[in-house]
Tab-separated table of C-alpha atoms in Angstrom:
chain	number	residue	atom	x	y	z
S	1	UNK	CA	12.752	33.343	-9.918
S	2	UNK	CA	16.325	32.554	-10.858
S	3	UNK	CA	18.125	29.248	-11.223
S	4	UNK	CA	16.727	26.002	-12.550
S	5	UNK	CA	13.019	25.826	-13.259
S	6	UNK	CA	10.788	23.613	-11.123
S	7	UNK	CA	7.854	21.363	-11.849
S	8	UNK	CA	5.391	20.316	-9.146
S	9	UNK	CA	3.647	16.934	-9.489
S	10	UNK	CA	0.340	16.777	-7.589
S	11	UNK	CA	-1.911	13.854	-6.646
S	12	UNK	CA	-4.963	14.244	-4.407
S	13	UNK	CA	-7.153	11.132	-4.674
S	14	UNK	CA	-7.031	7.447	-5.506
S	15	UNK	CA	-5.017	4.515	-4.240
S	16	UNK	CA	-3.482	2.622	-7.146
S	17	UNK	CA	0.117	2.829	-8.314
S	18	UNK	CA	-1.166	3.796	-11.752
S	19	UNK	CA	-1.428	7.419	-10.609
S	20	UNK	CA	2.289	7.450	-9.816
S	21	UNK	CA	3.122	5.775	-13.117
S	22	UNK	CA	1.254	8.585	-14.878
S	23	UNK	CA	3.168	11.268	-12.976
S	24	UNK	CA	6.438	9.416	-13.586
S	25	UNK	CA	5.724	9.542	-17.302
S	26	UNK	CA	5.435	13.330	-17.078
S	27	UNK	CA	8.628	13.497	-15.029
S	28	UNK	CA	10.513	11.480	-17.653
S	29	UNK	CA	9.206	13.764	-20.382
S	30	UNK	CA	10.657	16.765	-18.539
S	31	UNK	CA	13.931	15.105	-17.517
S	32	UNK	CA	16.855	17.498	-17.670
S	33	UNK	CA	14.662	20.541	-18.191
S	34	UNK	CA	13.601	21.234	-14.592
S	35	UNK	CA	13.902	19.931	-11.061
S	36	UNK	CA	10.873	17.800	-10.195
S	37	UNK	CA	9.020	18.085	-6.881
S	38	UNK	CA	6.025	15.997	-5.813
S	39	UNK	CA	3.166	16.261	-3.319
S	40	UNK	CA	1.275	12.968	-2.971
S	41	UNK	CA	-1.899	12.024	-1.126
S	42	UNK	CA	-0.427	8.555	-0.442
S	43	UNK	CA	3.178	7.536	-0.029
S	44	UNK	CA	3.024	3.732	-0.460
S	45	UNK	CA	4.188	3.821	-4.074
S	46	UNK	CA	6.350	6.948	-3.869
S	47	UNK	CA	9.418	4.903	-4.853
S	48	UNK	CA	8.091	4.970	-8.440
S	49	UNK	CA	8.836	8.715	-8.531
S	50	UNK	CA	12.077	8.619	-6.550
S	51	UNK	CA	14.429	8.315	-9.562
S	52	UNK	CA	12.892	11.413	-11.129
S	53	UNK	CA	12.321	13.780	-8.205
S	54	UNK	CA	14.412	16.228	-6.242
S	55	UNK	CA	11.822	16.154	-3.461
S	56	UNK	CA	8.777	14.057	-2.570
S	57	UNK	CA	6.450	14.926	0.313
S	58	UNK	CA	2.954	14.193	1.561
S	59	UNK	CA	0.261	16.353	-0.012
S	60	UNK	CA	-3.283	17.247	0.995
S	61	UNK	CA	-5.606	14.308	0.240
S	62	UNK	CA	-9.207	14.732	-0.738
S	63	UNK	CA	-11.697	12.943	1.478
S	64	UNK	CA	-11.677	9.179	1.158
S	65	UNK	CA	-14.364	8.304	3.685
S	66	UNK	CA	-15.597	4.729	3.538
S	67	UNK	CA	-19.290	4.911	2.584
S	68	UNK	CA	-21.781	3.845	5.217
S	69	UNK	CA	-24.973	1.984	4.274
S	70	UNK	CA	-26.831	5.239	4.867
S	71	UNK	CA	-24.565	7.383	2.666
S	72	UNK	CA	-24.556	4.706	-0.055
S	73	UNK	CA	-28.354	4.677	-0.008
S	74	UNK	CA	-28.440	8.455	-0.411
S	75	UNK	CA	-25.897	8.379	-3.266
S	76	UNK	CA	-27.889	5.652	-5.021
S	77	UNK	CA	-30.801	8.097	-5.377
S	78	UNK	CA	-28.683	10.299	-7.674
S	79	UNK	CA	-27.628	9.685	-11.240
S	80	UNK	CA	-23.883	9.178	-11.448
S	81	UNK	CA	-21.984	12.227	-12.706
S	82	UNK	CA	-18.509	13.470	-11.893
S	83	UNK	CA	-20.188	16.036	-9.675
S	84	UNK	CA	-21.064	13.150	-7.365
S	85	UNK	CA	-17.386	12.149	-7.256
S	86	UNK	CA	-16.437	15.695	-6.257
S	87	UNK	CA	-19.129	15.746	-3.608
S	88	UNK	CA	-17.933	12.447	-2.151
S	89	UNK	CA	-14.344	13.771	-2.023
S	90	UNK	CA	-15.167	16.790	0.127
S	91	UNK	CA	-16.160	19.471	-2.382
S	92	UNK	CA	-19.559	19.884	-0.715
S	93	UNK	CA	-17.849	20.686	2.594
S	94	UNK	CA	-16.927	24.373	2.268
S	95	UNK	CA	-14.576	24.392	5.255
S	96	UNK	CA	-12.692	21.329	4.032
S	97	UNK	CA	-12.526	22.604	0.458
S	98	UNK	CA	-11.268	26.005	1.545
S	99	UNK	CA	-8.577	24.411	3.715
S	100	UNK	CA	-7.494	22.121	0.855
S	101	UNK	CA	-7.363	24.989	-1.647
S	102	UNK	CA	-5.419	27.214	0.732
S	103	UNK	CA	-2.931	24.402	1.420
S	104	UNK	CA	-2.286	23.830	-2.289
S	105	UNK	CA	-2.105	27.563	-2.997
S	106	UNK	CA	0.442	28.074	-0.221
S	107	UNK	CA	2.428	24.997	-1.247
S	108	UNK	CA	2.578	26.064	-4.888
S	109	UNK	CA	3.572	29.562	-3.818
S	110	UNK	CA	6.367	28.065	-1.700
S	111	UNK	CA	7.708	25.756	-4.432
S	112	UNK	CA	7.201	28.399	-7.149
S	113	UNK	CA	7.104	25.986	-10.068
S	114	UNK	CA	6.982	26.923	-13.733
S	115	UNK	CA	4.417	24.139	-14.246
S	116	UNK	CA	1.987	22.151	-12.110
S	117	UNK	CA	1.215	18.617	-13.317
S	118	UNK	CA	-1.927	17.197	-11.708
S	119	UNK	CA	-3.272	13.650	-11.674
S	120	UNK	CA	-6.639	13.341	-9.890
S	121	UNK	CA	-5.816	16.707	-8.342
S	122	UNK	CA	-8.509	19.276	-9.231
S	123	UNK	CA	-7.832	21.447	-6.180
S	124	UNK	CA	-4.181	21.790	-7.144
S	125	UNK	CA	-5.242	22.790	-10.667
S	126	UNK	CA	-7.513	25.520	-9.290
S	127	UNK	CA	-4.796	26.747	-6.938
S	128	UNK	CA	-2.303	26.939	-9.806
S	129	UNK	CA	-4.788	28.989	-11.842
S	130	UNK	CA	-5.307	31.341	-8.928
S	131	UNK	CA	-1.548	31.963	-8.888
S	132	UNK	CA	-1.244	32.325	-12.657
S	133	UNK	CA	0.876	29.191	-13.093
S	134	UNK	CA	0.383	26.865	-16.085
S	135	UNK	CA	-1.267	23.568	-15.237
S	136	UNK	CA	-1.168	20.245	-17.068
S	137	UNK	CA	-3.922	17.788	-16.213
S	138	UNK	CA	-2.965	14.140	-16.719
S	139	UNK	CA	-4.690	10.862	-15.963
S	140	UNK	CA	-7.219	8.369	-17.180
S	141	UNK	CA	-10.012	9.486	-19.477
S	142	UNK	CA	-12.568	8.498	-16.834
S	143	UNK	CA	-11.007	10.738	-14.203
S	144	UNK	CA	-10.214	13.698	-16.451
S	145	UNK	CA	-13.484	15.203	-17.748
S	146	UNK	CA	-13.263	17.903	-20.436
S	147	UNK	CA	-13.452	21.226	-18.621
S	148	UNK	CA	-15.257	23.052	-21.447
S	149	UNK	CA	-18.497	21.077	-21.094
S	150	UNK	CA	-21.563	22.945	-19.869
S	151	UNK	CA	-22.092	20.344	-17.159
S	152	UNK	CA	-20.899	16.904	-16.184
S	153	UNK	CA	-22.978	14.342	-18.117
S	154	UNK	CA	-24.590	11.277	-16.595
S	155	UNK	CA	-22.189	8.317	-16.748
S	156	UNK	CA	-24.029	5.789	-14.590
S	157	UNK	CA	-27.066	4.972	-12.440
S	158	UNK	CA	-29.365	6.040	-15.259
S	159	UNK	CA	-32.339	4.666	-13.379
S	160	UNK	CA	-31.813	6.941	-10.358
S	161	UNK	CA	-34.527	9.517	-9.760
S	162	UNK	CA	-32.442	12.569	-8.867
S	163	UNK	CA	-29.703	14.619	-10.530
S	164	UNK	CA	-27.382	16.765	-8.450
S	165	UNK	CA	-27.922	20.492	-9.005
S	166	UNK	CA	-24.597	21.396	-10.597
S	167	UNK	CA	-25.327	25.123	-10.783
S	168	UNK	CA	-25.884	25.247	-7.054
S	169	UNK	CA	-22.792	23.111	-6.453
S	170	UNK	CA	-20.724	25.476	-8.603
S	171	UNK	CA	-22.036	28.494	-6.707
S	172	UNK	CA	-21.059	26.883	-3.381
S	173	UNK	CA	-17.513	26.245	-4.624
S	174	UNK	CA	-17.246	29.875	-5.722
S	175	UNK	CA	-18.527	31.036	-2.372
S	176	UNK	CA	-15.848	28.984	-0.629
S	177	UNK	CA	-12.853	29.707	-2.875
S	178	UNK	CA	-13.231	33.080	-4.576
S	179	UNK	CA	-12.200	34.888	-1.357
S	180	UNK	CA	-8.997	32.804	-1.453
S	181	UNK	CA	-8.120	33.904	-4.976
S	182	UNK	CA	-10.019	31.630	-7.370
S	183	UNK	CA	-11.469	33.336	-10.434
S	184	UNK	CA	-15.213	32.514	-10.250
S	185	UNK	CA	-16.245	29.356	-12.075
S	186	UNK	CA	-18.967	29.862	-14.671
S	187	UNK	CA	-19.869	26.169	-14.706
S	188	UNK	CA	-18.870	23.162	-12.631
S	189	UNK	CA	-16.534	21.360	-15.105
S	190	UNK	CA	-14.229	24.394	-14.967
S	191	UNK	CA	-12.890	22.860	-11.774
S	192	UNK	CA	-10.654	20.965	-14.237
S	193	UNK	CA	-9.648	23.933	-16.381
S	194	UNK	CA	-5.975	23.667	-17.292
S	195	UNK	CA	-3.440	24.997	-19.751
S	196	UNK	CA	-3.060	21.507	-21.226
S	197	UNK	CA	-4.897	18.238	-20.699
S	198	UNK	CA	-3.597	14.756	-21.472
S	199	UNK	CA	-6.392	12.208	-20.946
S	200	UNK	CA	-5.109	8.692	-21.580
S	201	UNK	CA	-6.652	5.322	-22.289
S	202	UNK	CA	-8.729	3.480	-24.843
S	203	UNK	CA	-11.563	5.324	-26.553
S	204	UNK	CA	-14.148	2.583	-25.721
S	205	UNK	CA	-13.433	3.327	-22.047
S	206	UNK	CA	-13.967	7.093	-22.300
S	207	UNK	CA	-17.364	8.122	-20.899
S	208	UNK	CA	-16.757	11.629	-22.273
S	209	UNK	CA	-15.964	10.593	-25.853
S	210	UNK	CA	-18.878	12.643	-27.224
S	211	UNK	CA	-17.493	15.798	-25.581
S	212	UNK	CA	-13.784	15.160	-26.030
S	213	UNK	CA	-12.065	17.479	-28.542
S	214	UNK	CA	-8.732	15.685	-28.550
S	215	UNK	CA	-7.647	12.091	-29.091
S	216	UNK	CA	-6.677	10.053	-26.062
S	217	UNK	CA	-3.025	9.378	-25.408
S	218	UNK	CA	-1.745	5.885	-24.913
S	219	UNK	CA	-1.265	5.172	-21.204
S	220	UNK	CA	2.266	3.981	-22.108
S	221	UNK	CA	5.265	5.614	-23.732
S	222	UNK	CA	5.039	3.209	-26.679
S	223	UNK	CA	2.659	0.548	-27.945
S	224	UNK	CA	3.248	-2.856	-26.344
S	225	UNK	CA	4.362	-5.759	-28.487
S	226	UNK	CA	1.611	-8.057	-29.720
S	227	UNK	CA	1.322	-11.329	-27.825
S	228	UNK	CA	2.101	-14.421	-29.889
S	229	UNK	CA	-0.441	-16.444	-27.917
S	230	UNK	CA	2.104	-18.793	-26.328
S	231	UNK	CA	1.932	-17.418	-22.799
S	232	UNK	CA	2.181	-20.015	-20.055
S	233	UNK	CA	0.255	-18.402	-17.177
S	234	UNK	CA	-2.923	-16.681	-16.167
S	235	UNK	CA	-1.519	-13.302	-15.148
S	236	UNK	CA	-3.537	-11.836	-12.282
S	237	UNK	CA	-3.013	-8.228	-11.227
S	238	UNK	CA	-5.158	-7.350	-8.222
S	239	UNK	CA	-4.809	-4.812	-5.396
S	240	UNK	CA	-4.496	-6.219	-1.865
S	241	UNK	CA	-7.963	-5.136	-0.757
S	242	UNK	CA	-9.489	-7.089	-3.605
S	243	UNK	CA	-7.314	-10.137	-3.009
S	244	UNK	CA	-8.646	-10.175	0.554
S	245	UNK	CA	-12.261	-10.083	-0.647
S	246	UNK	CA	-13.886	-13.316	0.496
S	247	UNK	CA	-15.073	-14.396	-2.954
S	248	UNK	CA	-11.850	-13.569	-4.759
S	249	UNK	CA	-9.658	-15.055	-2.039
S	250	UNK	CA	-11.603	-18.316	-2.260
S	251	UNK	CA	-11.258	-18.252	-6.051
S	252	UNK	CA	-7.490	-17.816	-5.866
S	253	UNK	CA	-7.186	-20.585	-3.308
S	254	UNK	CA	-9.067	-22.984	-5.600
S	255	UNK	CA	-7.438	-22.007	-8.911
S	256	UNK	CA	-5.958	-24.986	-10.733
S	257	UNK	CA	-4.637	-23.066	-13.753
S	258	UNK	CA	-0.963	-22.006	-13.728
S	259	UNK	CA	-1.319	-18.511	-12.292
S	260	UNK	CA	1.063	-15.669	-11.543
S	261	UNK	CA	-0.539	-13.177	-9.143
S	262	UNK	CA	1.018	-9.741	-8.700
S	263	UNK	CA	-0.365	-7.733	-5.799
S	264	UNK	CA	1.925	-4.927	-4.588
S	265	UNK	CA	1.839	-4.341	-0.811
S	266	UNK	CA	-0.024	-7.609	-0.140
S	267	UNK	CA	0.150	-8.425	3.558
S	268	UNK	CA	2.216	-11.350	4.805
S	269	UNK	CA	-0.702	-13.346	6.181
S	270	UNK	CA	-2.653	-13.345	2.927
S	271	UNK	CA	0.534	-13.998	0.970
S	272	UNK	CA	1.266	-17.089	3.068
S	273	UNK	CA	-2.324	-18.277	2.753
S	274	UNK	CA	-2.256	-18.077	-1.040
S	275	UNK	CA	1.152	-19.695	-1.368
S	276	UNK	CA	-0.409	-22.955	-0.192
S	277	UNK	CA	-1.963	-23.311	-3.635
S	278	UNK	CA	0.703	-25.109	-5.731
S	279	UNK	CA	-0.723	-23.667	-8.957
S	280	UNK	CA	-0.319	-20.083	-7.749
S	281	UNK	CA	2.866	-17.999	-7.724
S	282	UNK	CA	2.459	-14.802	-5.714
S	283	UNK	CA	4.657	-11.738	-6.177
S	284	UNK	CA	4.543	-8.322	-4.578
S	285	UNK	CA	6.850	-6.720	-7.146
S	286	UNK	CA	5.313	-5.665	-10.486
S	287	UNK	CA	6.449	-7.309	-13.707
S	288	UNK	CA	7.728	-5.316	-16.642
S	289	UNK	CA	5.334	-4.827	-19.530
S	290	UNK	CA	7.360	-7.007	-21.942
S	291	UNK	CA	7.429	-9.844	-19.414
S	292	UNK	CA	3.655	-9.653	-18.952
S	293	UNK	CA	3.118	-9.777	-22.713
S	294	UNK	CA	5.497	-12.722	-23.040
S	295	UNK	CA	4.107	-14.794	-20.184
S	296	UNK	CA	0.379	-14.002	-20.041
S	297	UNK	CA	-1.955	-16.344	-21.867
S	298	UNK	CA	-4.806	-14.456	-20.171
S	299	UNK	CA	-5.142	-11.539	-17.795
S	300	UNK	CA	-7.335	-11.388	-14.696
S	301	UNK	CA	-7.590	-7.937	-13.145
S	302	UNK	CA	-9.837	-5.397	-11.445
S	303	UNK	CA	-10.397	-3.341	-14.599
S	304	UNK	CA	-7.501	-0.954	-13.956
S	305	UNK	CA	-7.019	1.455	-16.850
S	306	UNK	CA	-3.419	0.539	-17.643
S	307	UNK	CA	-3.957	-3.205	-17.381
S	308	UNK	CA	-7.112	-2.999	-19.491
S	309	UNK	CA	-5.258	-1.072	-22.190
S	310	UNK	CA	-2.339	-3.512	-22.104
S	311	UNK	CA	-4.656	-6.500	-22.477
S	312	UNK	CA	-6.455	-5.046	-25.477
S	313	UNK	CA	-3.450	-3.526	-27.247
S	314	UNK	CA	-1.234	-6.593	-26.721
S	315	UNK	CA	-4.001	-9.043	-27.761
S	316	UNK	CA	-4.253	-10.883	-24.449
S	317	UNK	CA	-7.697	-12.256	-23.463
S	318	UNK	CA	-9.026	-10.512	-20.366
S	319	UNK	CA	-11.411	-11.060	-17.467
S	320	UNK	CA	-12.221	-8.141	-15.155
S	321	UNK	CA	-13.634	-8.197	-11.631
S	322	UNK	CA	-14.188	-4.456	-11.048
S	323	UNK	CA	-14.861	-3.036	-7.606
S	324	UNK	CA	-15.594	0.644	-8.293
S	325	UNK	CA	-17.270	2.795	-10.946
S	326	UNK	CA	-14.089	3.658	-12.823
S	327	UNK	CA	-12.936	0.072	-13.204
S	328	UNK	CA	-16.431	-1.070	-14.092
S	329	UNK	CA	-16.512	1.632	-16.778
S	330	UNK	CA	-13.210	0.367	-18.213
S	331	UNK	CA	-14.290	-3.261	-18.206
S	332	UNK	CA	-17.693	-2.552	-19.743
S	333	UNK	CA	-16.025	-0.426	-22.408
S	334	UNK	CA	-13.964	-3.346	-23.717
S	335	UNK	CA	-16.441	-6.120	-22.903
S	336	UNK	CA	-17.945	-5.713	-26.382
S	337	UNK	CA	-14.728	-7.239	-27.735
S	338	UNK	CA	-14.936	-11.039	-28.064
S	339	UNK	CA	-11.757	-11.581	-26.027
S	340	UNK	CA	-12.805	-9.477	-23.017
S	341	UNK	CA	-15.231	-10.439	-20.252
S	342	UNK	CA	-16.528	-8.877	-17.057
S	343	UNK	CA	-18.201	-10.399	-14.022
S	344	UNK	CA	-20.059	-7.776	-11.998
S	345	UNK	CA	-19.769	-7.741	-8.236
S	346	UNK	CA	-23.355	-8.895	-7.697
S	347	UNK	CA	-22.862	-11.904	-9.992
S	348	UNK	CA	-19.627	-13.229	-8.528
S	349	UNK	CA	-18.970	-16.532	-6.875
S	350	UNK	CA	-15.827	-18.666	-6.897
S	351	UNK	CA	-17.641	-21.178	-9.082
S	352	UNK	CA	-18.674	-18.541	-11.637
S	353	UNK	CA	-15.205	-16.994	-11.827
S	354	UNK	CA	-13.446	-20.349	-12.097
S	355	UNK	CA	-15.846	-21.594	-14.774
S	356	UNK	CA	-15.296	-18.435	-16.844
S	357	UNK	CA	-11.518	-18.683	-16.536
S	358	UNK	CA	-11.539	-22.343	-17.613
S	359	UNK	CA	-13.843	-21.613	-20.541
S	360	UNK	CA	-11.570	-18.808	-21.755
S	361	UNK	CA	-8.374	-20.795	-21.148
S	362	UNK	CA	-9.585	-23.684	-23.283
S	363	UNK	CA	-11.067	-21.584	-26.123
S	364	UNK	CA	-8.702	-21.971	-29.138
S	365	UNK	CA	-10.283	-19.013	-30.965
S	366	UNK	CA	-9.822	-16.440	-28.240
S	367	UNK	CA	-6.274	-15.341	-29.043
S	368	UNK	CA	-7.041	-14.850	-32.738
S	369	UNK	CA	-10.066	-12.747	-31.793
S	370	UNK	CA	-7.931	-10.696	-29.392
S	371	UNK	CA	-5.308	-10.145	-32.079
S	372	UNK	CA	-7.877	-8.995	-34.639
S	373	UNK	CA	-9.321	-6.465	-32.169
S	374	UNK	CA	-5.859	-5.283	-31.144
S	375	UNK	CA	-4.788	-4.561	-34.692
S	376	UNK	CA	-7.838	-2.371	-35.286
S	377	UNK	CA	-7.440	-0.407	-32.044
S	378	UNK	CA	-3.645	-0.087	-32.372
S	379	UNK	CA	-4.068	1.521	-35.782
S	380	UNK	CA	-5.799	4.477	-34.130
S	381	UNK	CA	-2.820	5.055	-31.827
S	382	UNK	CA	0.167	4.561	-34.098
S	383	UNK	CA	0.786	8.287	-34.680
S	384	UNK	CA	0.488	9.358	-31.043
S	385	UNK	CA	3.936	8.885	-29.590
S	386	UNK	CA	5.601	10.116	-26.440
S	387	UNK	CA	7.398	12.875	-28.359
S	388	UNK	CA	4.121	14.792	-28.752
S	389	UNK	CA	3.559	14.557	-25.001
S	390	UNK	CA	7.114	15.685	-24.252
S	391	UNK	CA	6.984	18.661	-26.618
S	392	UNK	CA	3.639	19.844	-25.290
S	393	UNK	CA	4.752	19.700	-21.655
S	394	UNK	CA	8.049	21.377	-22.436
S	395	UNK	CA	6.250	24.260	-24.125
S	396	UNK	CA	4.754	25.180	-20.739
S	397	UNK	CA	8.189	25.554	-19.182
S	398	UNK	CA	8.652	29.146	-20.165
S	399	UNK	CA	10.797	31.071	-17.675
S	400	UNK	CA	8.829	32.223	-14.655
S	401	UNK	CA	9.711	35.104	-12.387
S	402	UNK	CA	8.443	35.894	-8.939
S	403	UNK	CA	6.687	38.996	-10.190
S	404	UNK	CA	4.658	36.868	-12.569
S	405	UNK	CA	2.935	35.028	-9.748
S	406	UNK	CA	-0.285	36.437	-8.431
S	407	UNK	CA	-0.033	37.430	-4.801
S	408	UNK	CA	-2.127	35.946	-2.047
């Protein structure tokens, strides 16, 4: 291949804008060194990547089927491992998996990048390996398991009776993909095998900490400033589907604390409904990190990885209302800190949420506790700057030639 090198950004699963922020961070790290191309499972937040990319197009999404009561009941019988996540995203469907792998293989072959950067994109990582192209896995610690484990460990539903047979699952993936060029997997976590891996987040939120051989990166380019505790609002960052939840919508309608709600892509009807509350300012455009730190006296969120890390590292008291396993994992990980709270889905009511917010808002000791925790956790991240990330990614951009790619 002649001319400027290319990098392909890949995203297969998830819905939040945090995935695009992660890929944008990689694109910034490689700015000026290659032309950046992207294939995304969702296009709603593609504008985040627009300043960095030569080309952005729709990619192949993993399955995102809404669980039925029957499928949820079946899943509840199994201990929670990342194998269950793969199964729910289509990896147990050989025809679907083969079609997804072939699509990514053909797309990578067409773009001919020197590097594939994958966030929540295990199929793209496997396709890159099949073609002999370096792959960099990025993303939250929860969604980026170490690939050199013998098996995915249990990370939830400890009381469940059954454990998915990972050896059989691995054999089925091999059966589906080896004919398309994949080198046979020896164990299931090798789905995530990559040249480099950059898991990000806070160590208390890493369910794989006991197996992780590398420190976690910050989810930001630099550490946020510490809050001085003089913020004037409850900063709420919630996705539209959670805002529309009956319990949370009622809570927001009744809130009598000065609140700034940011909910990108919130629909007009819900926006108008919430704007009737004089204590609530609703925005659909995200705030900058410095503005959040300056204005937030507290943070209310869904347990998103980036928002959780910002709350802890900037010393802002935090209440999480998680709605899936990943966000529950994040919130439980920091809930041991005195400034962080979680209200589980089964325990929620408008009255409970409002009472907790008022209790935290009026607690004069909470900011000092948040600051003490932040200083301890920040100390473990001081030496990990964006330069390390940039240098490591750049090292993968060795010149590639057409003859170096494995044929299909």
